PDB file of C-alpha atoms in Angstrom:
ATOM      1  CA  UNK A   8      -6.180  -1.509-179.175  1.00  0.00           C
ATOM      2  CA  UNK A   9      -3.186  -1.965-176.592  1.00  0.00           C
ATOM      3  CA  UNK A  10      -0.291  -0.088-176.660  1.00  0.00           C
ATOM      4  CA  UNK A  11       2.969   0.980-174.742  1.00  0.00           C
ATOM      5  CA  UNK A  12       5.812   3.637-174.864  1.00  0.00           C
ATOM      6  CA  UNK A  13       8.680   3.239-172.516  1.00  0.00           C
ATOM      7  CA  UNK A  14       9.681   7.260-172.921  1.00  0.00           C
ATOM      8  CA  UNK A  15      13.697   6.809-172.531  1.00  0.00           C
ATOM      9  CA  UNK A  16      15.882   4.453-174.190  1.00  0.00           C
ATOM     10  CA  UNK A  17      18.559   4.680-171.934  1.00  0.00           C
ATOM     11  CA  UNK A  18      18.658   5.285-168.105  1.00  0.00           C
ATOM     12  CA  UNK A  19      22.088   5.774-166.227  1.00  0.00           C
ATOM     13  CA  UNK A  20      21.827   5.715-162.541  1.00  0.00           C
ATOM     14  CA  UNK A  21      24.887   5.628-159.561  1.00  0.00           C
ATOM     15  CA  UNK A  22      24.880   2.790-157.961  1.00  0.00           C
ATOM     16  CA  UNK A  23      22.625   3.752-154.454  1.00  0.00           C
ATOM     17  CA  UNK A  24      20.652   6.351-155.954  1.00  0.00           C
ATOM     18  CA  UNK A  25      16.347   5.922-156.705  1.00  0.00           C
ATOM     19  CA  UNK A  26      15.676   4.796-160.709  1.00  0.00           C
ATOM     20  CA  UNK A  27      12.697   5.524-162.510  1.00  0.00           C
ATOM     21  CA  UNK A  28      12.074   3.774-165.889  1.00  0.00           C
ATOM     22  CA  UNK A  29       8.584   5.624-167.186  1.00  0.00           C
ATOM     23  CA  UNK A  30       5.799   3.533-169.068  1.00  0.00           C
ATOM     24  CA  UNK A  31       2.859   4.709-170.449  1.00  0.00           C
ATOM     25  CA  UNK A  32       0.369   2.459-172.263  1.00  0.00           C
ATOM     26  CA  UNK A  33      -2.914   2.662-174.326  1.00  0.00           C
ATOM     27  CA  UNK A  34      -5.468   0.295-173.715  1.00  0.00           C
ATOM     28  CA  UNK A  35      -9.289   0.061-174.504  1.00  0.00           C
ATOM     29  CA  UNK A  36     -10.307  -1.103-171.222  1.00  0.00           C
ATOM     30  CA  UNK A  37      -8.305  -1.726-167.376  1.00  0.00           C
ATOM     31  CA  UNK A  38      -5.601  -3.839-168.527  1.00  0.00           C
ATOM     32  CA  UNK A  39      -2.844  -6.343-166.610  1.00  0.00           C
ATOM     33  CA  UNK A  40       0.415  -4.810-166.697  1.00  0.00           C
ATOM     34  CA  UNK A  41       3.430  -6.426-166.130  1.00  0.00           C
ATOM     35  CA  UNK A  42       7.620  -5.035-166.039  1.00  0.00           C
ATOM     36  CA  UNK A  43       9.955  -7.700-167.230  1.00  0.00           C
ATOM     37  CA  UNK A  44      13.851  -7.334-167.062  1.00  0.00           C
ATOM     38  CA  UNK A  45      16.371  -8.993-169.071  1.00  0.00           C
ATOM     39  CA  UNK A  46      20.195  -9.531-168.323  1.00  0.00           C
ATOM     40  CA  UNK A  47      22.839  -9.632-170.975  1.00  0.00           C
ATOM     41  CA  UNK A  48      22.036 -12.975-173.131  1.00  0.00           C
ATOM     42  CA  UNK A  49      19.314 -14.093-171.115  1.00  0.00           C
ATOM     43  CA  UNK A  50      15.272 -14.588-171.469  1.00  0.00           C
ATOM     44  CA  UNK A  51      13.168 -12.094-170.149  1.00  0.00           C
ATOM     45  CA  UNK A  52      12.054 -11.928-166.172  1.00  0.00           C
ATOM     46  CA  UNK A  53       8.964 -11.270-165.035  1.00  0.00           C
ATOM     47  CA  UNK A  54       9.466  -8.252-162.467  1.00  0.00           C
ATOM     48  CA  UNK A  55       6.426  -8.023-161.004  1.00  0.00           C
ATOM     49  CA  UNK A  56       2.462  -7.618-162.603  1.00  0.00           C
ATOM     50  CA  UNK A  57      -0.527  -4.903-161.886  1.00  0.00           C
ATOM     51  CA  UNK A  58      -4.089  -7.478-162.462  1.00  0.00           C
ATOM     52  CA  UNK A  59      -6.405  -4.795-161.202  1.00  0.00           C
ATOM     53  CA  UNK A  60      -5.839  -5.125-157.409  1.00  0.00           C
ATOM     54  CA  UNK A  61      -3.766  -2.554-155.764  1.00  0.00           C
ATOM     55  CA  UNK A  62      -2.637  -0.035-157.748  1.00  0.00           C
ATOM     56  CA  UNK A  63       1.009   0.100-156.152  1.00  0.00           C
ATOM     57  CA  UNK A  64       2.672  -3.380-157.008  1.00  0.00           C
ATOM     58  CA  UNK A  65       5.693  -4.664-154.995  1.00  0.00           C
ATOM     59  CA  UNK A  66       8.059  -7.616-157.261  1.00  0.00           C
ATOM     60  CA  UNK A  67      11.255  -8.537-156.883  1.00  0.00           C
ATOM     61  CA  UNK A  68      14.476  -7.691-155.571  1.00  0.00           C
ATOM     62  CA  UNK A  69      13.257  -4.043-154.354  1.00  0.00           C
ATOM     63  CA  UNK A  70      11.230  -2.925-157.685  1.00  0.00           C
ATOM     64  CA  UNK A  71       7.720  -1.774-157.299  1.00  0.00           C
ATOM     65  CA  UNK A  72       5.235  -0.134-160.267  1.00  0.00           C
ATOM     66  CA  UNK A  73       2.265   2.323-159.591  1.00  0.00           C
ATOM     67  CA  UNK A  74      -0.740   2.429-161.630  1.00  0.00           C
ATOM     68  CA  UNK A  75      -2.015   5.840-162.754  1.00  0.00           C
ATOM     69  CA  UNK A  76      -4.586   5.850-164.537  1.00  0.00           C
ATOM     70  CA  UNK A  77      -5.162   9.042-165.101  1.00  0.00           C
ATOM     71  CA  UNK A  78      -1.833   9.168-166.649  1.00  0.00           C
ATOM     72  CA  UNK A  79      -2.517   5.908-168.301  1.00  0.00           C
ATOM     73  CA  UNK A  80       1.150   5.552-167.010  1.00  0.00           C
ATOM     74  CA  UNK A  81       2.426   2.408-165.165  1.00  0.00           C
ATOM     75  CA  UNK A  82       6.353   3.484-163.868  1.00  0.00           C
ATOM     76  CA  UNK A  83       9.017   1.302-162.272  1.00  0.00           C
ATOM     77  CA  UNK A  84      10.918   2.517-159.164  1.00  0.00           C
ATOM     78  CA  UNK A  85      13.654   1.499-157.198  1.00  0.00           C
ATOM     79  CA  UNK A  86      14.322   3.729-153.852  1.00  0.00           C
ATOM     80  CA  UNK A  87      18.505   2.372-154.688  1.00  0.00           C
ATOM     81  CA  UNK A  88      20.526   0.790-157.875  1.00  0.00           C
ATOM     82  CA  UNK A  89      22.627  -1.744-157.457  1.00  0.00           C
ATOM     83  CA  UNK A  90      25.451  -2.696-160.193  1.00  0.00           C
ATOM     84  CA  UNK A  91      23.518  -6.052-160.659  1.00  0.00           C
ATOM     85  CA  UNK A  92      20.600  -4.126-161.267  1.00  0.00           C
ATOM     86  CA  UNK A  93      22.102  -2.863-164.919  1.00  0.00           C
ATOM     87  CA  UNK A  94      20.092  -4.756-167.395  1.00  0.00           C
ATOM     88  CA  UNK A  95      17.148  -3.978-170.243  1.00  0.00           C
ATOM     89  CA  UNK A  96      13.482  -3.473-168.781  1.00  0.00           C
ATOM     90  CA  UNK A  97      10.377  -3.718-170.627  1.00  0.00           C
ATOM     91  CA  UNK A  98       7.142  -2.475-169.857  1.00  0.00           C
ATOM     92  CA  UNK A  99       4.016  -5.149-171.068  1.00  0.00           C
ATOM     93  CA  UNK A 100       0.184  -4.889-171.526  1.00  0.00           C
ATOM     94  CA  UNK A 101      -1.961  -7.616-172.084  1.00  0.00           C
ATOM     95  CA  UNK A 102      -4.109  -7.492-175.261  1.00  0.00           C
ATOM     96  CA  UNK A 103      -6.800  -9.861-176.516  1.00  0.00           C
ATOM     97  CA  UNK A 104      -6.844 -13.601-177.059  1.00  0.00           C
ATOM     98  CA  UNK A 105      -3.546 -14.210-175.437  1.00  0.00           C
ATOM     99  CA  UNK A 106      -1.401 -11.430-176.923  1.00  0.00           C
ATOM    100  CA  UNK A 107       1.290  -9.334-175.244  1.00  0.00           C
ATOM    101  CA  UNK A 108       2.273  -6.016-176.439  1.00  0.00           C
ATOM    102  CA  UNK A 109       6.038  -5.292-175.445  1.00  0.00           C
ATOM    103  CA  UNK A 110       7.625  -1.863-175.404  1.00  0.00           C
ATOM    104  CA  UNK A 111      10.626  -0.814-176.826  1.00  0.00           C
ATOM    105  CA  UNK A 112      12.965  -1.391-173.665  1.00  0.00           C
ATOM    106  CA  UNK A 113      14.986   1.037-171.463  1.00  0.00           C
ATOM    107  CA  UNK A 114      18.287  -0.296-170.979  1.00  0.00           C
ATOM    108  CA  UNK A 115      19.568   1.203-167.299  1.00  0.00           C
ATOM    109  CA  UNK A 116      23.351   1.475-166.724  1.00  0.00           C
ATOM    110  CA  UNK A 117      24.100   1.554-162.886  1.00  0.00           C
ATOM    111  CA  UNK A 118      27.670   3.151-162.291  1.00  0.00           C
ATOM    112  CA  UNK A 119      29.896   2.794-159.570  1.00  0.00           C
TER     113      UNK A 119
ATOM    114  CA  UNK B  49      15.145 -21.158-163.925  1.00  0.00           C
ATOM    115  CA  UNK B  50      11.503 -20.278-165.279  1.00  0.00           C
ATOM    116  CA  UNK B  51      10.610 -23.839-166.158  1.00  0.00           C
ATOM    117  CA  UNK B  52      10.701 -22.705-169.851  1.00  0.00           C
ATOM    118  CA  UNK B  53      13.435 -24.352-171.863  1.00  0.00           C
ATOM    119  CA  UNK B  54      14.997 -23.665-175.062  1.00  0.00           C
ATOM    120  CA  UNK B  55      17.061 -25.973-177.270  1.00  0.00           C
ATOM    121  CA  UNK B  56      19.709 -25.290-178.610  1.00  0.00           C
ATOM    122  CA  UNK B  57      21.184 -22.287-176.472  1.00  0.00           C
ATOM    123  CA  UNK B  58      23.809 -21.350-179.587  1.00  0.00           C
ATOM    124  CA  UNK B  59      23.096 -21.868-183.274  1.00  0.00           C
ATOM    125  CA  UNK B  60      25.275 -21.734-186.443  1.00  0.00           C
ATOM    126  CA  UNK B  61      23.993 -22.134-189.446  1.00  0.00           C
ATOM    127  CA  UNK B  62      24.469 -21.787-193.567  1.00  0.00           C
ATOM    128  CA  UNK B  63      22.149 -19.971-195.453  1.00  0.00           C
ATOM    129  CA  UNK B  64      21.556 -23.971-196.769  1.00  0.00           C
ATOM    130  CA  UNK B  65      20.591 -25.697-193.661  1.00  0.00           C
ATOM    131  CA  UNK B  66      17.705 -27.161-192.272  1.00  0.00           C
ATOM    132  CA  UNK B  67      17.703 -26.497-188.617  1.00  0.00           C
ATOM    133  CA  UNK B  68      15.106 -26.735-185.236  1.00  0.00           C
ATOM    134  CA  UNK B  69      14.556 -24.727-182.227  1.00  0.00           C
ATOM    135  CA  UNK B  70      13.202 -26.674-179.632  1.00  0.00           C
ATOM    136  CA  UNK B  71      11.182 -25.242-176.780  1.00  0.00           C
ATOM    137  CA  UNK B  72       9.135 -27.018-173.841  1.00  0.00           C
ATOM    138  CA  UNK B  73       7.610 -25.779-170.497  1.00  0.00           C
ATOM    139  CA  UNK B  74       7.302 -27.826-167.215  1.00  0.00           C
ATOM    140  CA  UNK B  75       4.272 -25.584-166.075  1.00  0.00           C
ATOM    141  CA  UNK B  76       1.128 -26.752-167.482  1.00  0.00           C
ATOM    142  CA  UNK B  77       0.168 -23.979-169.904  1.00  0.00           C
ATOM    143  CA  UNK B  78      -1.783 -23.484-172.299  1.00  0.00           C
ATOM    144  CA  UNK B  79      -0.427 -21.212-174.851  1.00  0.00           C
ATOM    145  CA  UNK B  80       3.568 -20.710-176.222  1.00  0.00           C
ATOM    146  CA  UNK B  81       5.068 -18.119-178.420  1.00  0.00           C
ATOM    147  CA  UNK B  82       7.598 -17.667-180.413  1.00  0.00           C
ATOM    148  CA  UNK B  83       9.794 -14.211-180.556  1.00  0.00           C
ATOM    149  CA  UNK B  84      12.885 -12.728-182.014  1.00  0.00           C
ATOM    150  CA  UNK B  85      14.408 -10.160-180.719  1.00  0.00           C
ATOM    151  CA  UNK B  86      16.987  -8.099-183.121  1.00  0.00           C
ATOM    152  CA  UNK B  87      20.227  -5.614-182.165  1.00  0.00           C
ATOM    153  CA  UNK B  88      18.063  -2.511-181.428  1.00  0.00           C
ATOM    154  CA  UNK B  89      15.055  -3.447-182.808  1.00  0.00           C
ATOM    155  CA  UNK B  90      11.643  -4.045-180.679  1.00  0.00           C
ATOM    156  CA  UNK B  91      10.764  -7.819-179.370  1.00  0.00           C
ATOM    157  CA  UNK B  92       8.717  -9.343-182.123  1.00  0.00           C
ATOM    158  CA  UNK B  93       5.748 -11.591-181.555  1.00  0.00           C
ATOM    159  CA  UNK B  94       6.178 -14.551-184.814  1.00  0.00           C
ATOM    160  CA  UNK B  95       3.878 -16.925-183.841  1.00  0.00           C
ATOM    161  CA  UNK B  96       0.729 -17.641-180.890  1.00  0.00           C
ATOM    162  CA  UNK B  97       0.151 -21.367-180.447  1.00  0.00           C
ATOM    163  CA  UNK B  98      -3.188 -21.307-178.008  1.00  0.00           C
ATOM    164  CA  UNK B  99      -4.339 -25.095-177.180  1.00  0.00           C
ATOM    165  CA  UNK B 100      -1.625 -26.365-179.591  1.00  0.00           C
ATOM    166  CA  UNK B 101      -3.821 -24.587-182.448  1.00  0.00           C
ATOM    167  CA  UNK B 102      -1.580 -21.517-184.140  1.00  0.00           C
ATOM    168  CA  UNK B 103      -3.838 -17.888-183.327  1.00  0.00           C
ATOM    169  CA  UNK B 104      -1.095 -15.406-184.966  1.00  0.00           C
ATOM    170  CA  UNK B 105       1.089 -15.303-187.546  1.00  0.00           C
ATOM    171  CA  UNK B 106       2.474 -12.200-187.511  1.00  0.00           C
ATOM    172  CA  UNK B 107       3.447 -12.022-191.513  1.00  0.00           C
ATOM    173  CA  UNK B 108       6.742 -14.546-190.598  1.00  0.00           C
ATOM    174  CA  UNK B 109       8.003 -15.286-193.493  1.00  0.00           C
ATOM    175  CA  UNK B 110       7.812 -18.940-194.912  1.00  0.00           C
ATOM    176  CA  UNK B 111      11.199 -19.859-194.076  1.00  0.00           C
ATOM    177  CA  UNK B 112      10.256 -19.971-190.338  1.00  0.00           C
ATOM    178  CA  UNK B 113       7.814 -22.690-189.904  1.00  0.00           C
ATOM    179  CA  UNK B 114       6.363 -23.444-186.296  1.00  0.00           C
ATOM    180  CA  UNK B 115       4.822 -26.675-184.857  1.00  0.00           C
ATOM    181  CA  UNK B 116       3.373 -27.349-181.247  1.00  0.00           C
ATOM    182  CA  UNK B 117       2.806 -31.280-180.923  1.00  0.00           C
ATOM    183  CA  UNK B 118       1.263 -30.840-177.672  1.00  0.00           C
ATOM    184  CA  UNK B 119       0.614 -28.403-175.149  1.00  0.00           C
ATOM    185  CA  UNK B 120       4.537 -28.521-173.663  1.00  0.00           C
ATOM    186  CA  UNK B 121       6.261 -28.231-176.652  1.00  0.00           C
ATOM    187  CA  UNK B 122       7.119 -26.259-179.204  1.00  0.00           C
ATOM    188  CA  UNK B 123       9.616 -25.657-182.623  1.00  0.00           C
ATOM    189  CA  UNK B 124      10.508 -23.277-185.090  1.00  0.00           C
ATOM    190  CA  UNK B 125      11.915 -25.297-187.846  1.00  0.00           C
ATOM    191  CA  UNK B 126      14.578 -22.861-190.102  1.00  0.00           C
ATOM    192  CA  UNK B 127      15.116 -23.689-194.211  1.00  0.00           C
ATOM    193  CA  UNK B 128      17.388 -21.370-196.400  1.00  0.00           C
ATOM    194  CA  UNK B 129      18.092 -18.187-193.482  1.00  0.00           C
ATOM    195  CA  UNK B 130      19.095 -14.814-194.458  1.00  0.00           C
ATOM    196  CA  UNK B 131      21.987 -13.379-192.267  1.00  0.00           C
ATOM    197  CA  UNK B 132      19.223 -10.681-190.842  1.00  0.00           C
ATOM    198  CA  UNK B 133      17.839 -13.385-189.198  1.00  0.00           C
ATOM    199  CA  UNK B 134      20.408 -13.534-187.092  1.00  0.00           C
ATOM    200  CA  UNK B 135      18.858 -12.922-183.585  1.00  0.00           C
ATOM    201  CA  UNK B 136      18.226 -14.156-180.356  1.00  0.00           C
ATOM    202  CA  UNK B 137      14.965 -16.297-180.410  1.00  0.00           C
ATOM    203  CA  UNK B 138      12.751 -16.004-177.543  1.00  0.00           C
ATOM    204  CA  UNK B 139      10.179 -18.948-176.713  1.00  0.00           C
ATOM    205  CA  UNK B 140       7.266 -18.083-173.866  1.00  0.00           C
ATOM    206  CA  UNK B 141       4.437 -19.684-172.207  1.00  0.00           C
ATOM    207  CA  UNK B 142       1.300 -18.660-170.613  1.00  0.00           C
ATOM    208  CA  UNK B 143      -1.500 -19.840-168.940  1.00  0.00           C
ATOM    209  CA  UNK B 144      -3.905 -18.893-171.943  1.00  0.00           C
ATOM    210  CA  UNK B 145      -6.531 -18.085-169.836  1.00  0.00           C
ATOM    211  CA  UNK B 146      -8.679 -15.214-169.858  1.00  0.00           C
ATOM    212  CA  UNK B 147      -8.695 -14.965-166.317  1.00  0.00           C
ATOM    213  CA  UNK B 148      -6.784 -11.573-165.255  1.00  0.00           C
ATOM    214  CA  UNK B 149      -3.888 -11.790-163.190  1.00  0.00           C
ATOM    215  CA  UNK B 150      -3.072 -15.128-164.296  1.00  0.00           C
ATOM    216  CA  UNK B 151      -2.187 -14.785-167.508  1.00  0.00           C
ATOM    217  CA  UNK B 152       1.816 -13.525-167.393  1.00  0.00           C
ATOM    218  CA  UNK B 153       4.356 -14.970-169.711  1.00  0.00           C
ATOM    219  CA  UNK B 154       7.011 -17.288-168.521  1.00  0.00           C
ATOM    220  CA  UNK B 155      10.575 -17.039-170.979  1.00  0.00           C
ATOM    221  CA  UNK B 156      12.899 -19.869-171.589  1.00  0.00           C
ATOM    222  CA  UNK B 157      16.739 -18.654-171.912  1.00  0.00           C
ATOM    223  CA  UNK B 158      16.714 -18.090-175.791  1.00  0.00           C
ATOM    224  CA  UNK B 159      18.527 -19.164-178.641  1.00  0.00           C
ATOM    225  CA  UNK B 160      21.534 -17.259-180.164  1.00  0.00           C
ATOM    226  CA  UNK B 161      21.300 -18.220-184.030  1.00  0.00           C
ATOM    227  CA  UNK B 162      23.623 -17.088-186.317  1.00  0.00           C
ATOM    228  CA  UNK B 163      23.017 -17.118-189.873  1.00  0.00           C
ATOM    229  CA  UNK B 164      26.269 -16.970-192.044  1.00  0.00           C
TER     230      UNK B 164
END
C-alpha cells in the first residue's frame, strides 16, 4: 500500500534563504511522485513529478525534489524564498488504478 | 489556468437545498475526481470516475451524489447538507492511464460551499 508523511506542518523561512519541506512515502513498488502547491483559495498546482527517470527533478519557478530511496524520502528544495512563494505544499504518490495518496500539507510562511 | 474548471466558484446553501457542482476539463482525460478539503483536515478523495464508470467511493455519504455524463464532465449533486460540509471542493483530472509519468492530476480552482 502507498503512503506519505510530510514531517512538519509548518515551515517559516526569510524571504532569500534555502527551504526544505521533507516527504517521506511508503510504497510497495518504485512509485511516481509528484509536489503540488496551493495558494490561498486556489486549486492545487502541480510543482513538478519524479516518473522513474532522474532521480533529481527540476519544476517550476526554482523548486526541485530528489529521490532517495534509501530513505524512501522524496524532499522539496528551494536554494531562495520568495514572499510569493508562501503557500501550502503537498507531497503525492501514485497508488493503483488511478488513485492518489495526498499528504497532510506543510504550509511555508516566507517573511520579509 | 489548468484547463480544469469548476462551477460555481462560491456556494451558499440551506441545509434544504438541492444544489450542483459542476466540473469539466479541456484536456482529454480519462479519469476525474472529486475532493474536499476541510479547515485543517487532510485532502479527501470522495469519488474516482475512470472512463465515466465510478472506481471509488470512499464511504461519501448519500447526500453527495456524483455523475460523469461523459469523459469531460463531471457533478456532485448536494440534498439536505450539514454545516460540516462546509469546505472547499476540489475537482481533478487525469490521464487514467497506467503509463508512468503520465498520469499527474490536473485541479480546477474549487468551490467554496457554505452550508448554513
Amino acid at each position: 500500500a502507498q503512503s506519505v508523511t510530510q514531517l512538519d506542518s509548518h515551515v517559516s523561512v526569510s524571504e532569500g534563504t534555502p527551504v526544505l519541506l521533507r516527504c517521506n512515502y511508503s510504497s510497495s513498488y518504485s512509485p511516481s511522485l509528484f509536489w503540488y502547491v496551493q495558494h490561498p483559495n486556489k486549486g492545487l498546482q502541480l510543482l513538478l513529478k519524479y516518473t522513474s527517470a532522474a532521480t533529481l527533478v527540476k519544476g517550476i519557478n526554482g523548486f526541485e525534489a530528489e529521490l532517495n530511496t534509501s530513505e524512501t524520502s522524496f524532499h522539496l528544495t528551494k536554494p531562495s524564498a520568495h514572499m510569493s512563494d508562501a503557500a501550502e505544499y503537498f507531497c503525492v504518490v501514485e497508488g493503483n488504478f488511478n488513485k492518489f495518496y495526498f499528504g497532510s500539507g506543510t504550509k511555508l510562511n516566507v517573511k520579509p | 489556468e489548468t484547463g480544469v474548471t469548476q462551477t460555481p466558484r462560491h456556494l451558499v446553501m440551506g441545509m434544504t437545498n438541492k444544489k450542483s457542482l459542476k466540473c469539466e476539463q479541456h484536456l482529454g482525460h480519462n479519469a476525474m475526481y472529486w475532493y474536499k478539503q476541510s479547515a485543517k483536515k487532510p485532502l479527501e478523495l470522495m469519488f474516482v470516475y475512470s472512463l465515466e464508470e465510478r472506481v471509488e467511493n470512499n464511504s461519501v455519504p448519500s447526500r453527495f451524489s456524483p455523475e460523469c455524463p461523459n469523459s469531460s464532465h463531471l457533478f456532485l449533486h448536494l440534498h439536505t447538507l450539514q454545516p460540516e460540509d462546509s469546505a472547499l471542493y476540489l475537482c481533478a483530472s487525469s490521464q487514467g492511464t497506467s503509463a508512468r509519468g503520465r498520469n499527474e492530476q490536473y485541479f480546477g480552482p474549487g468551490t467554496r460551499l457554505t452550508v448554513t
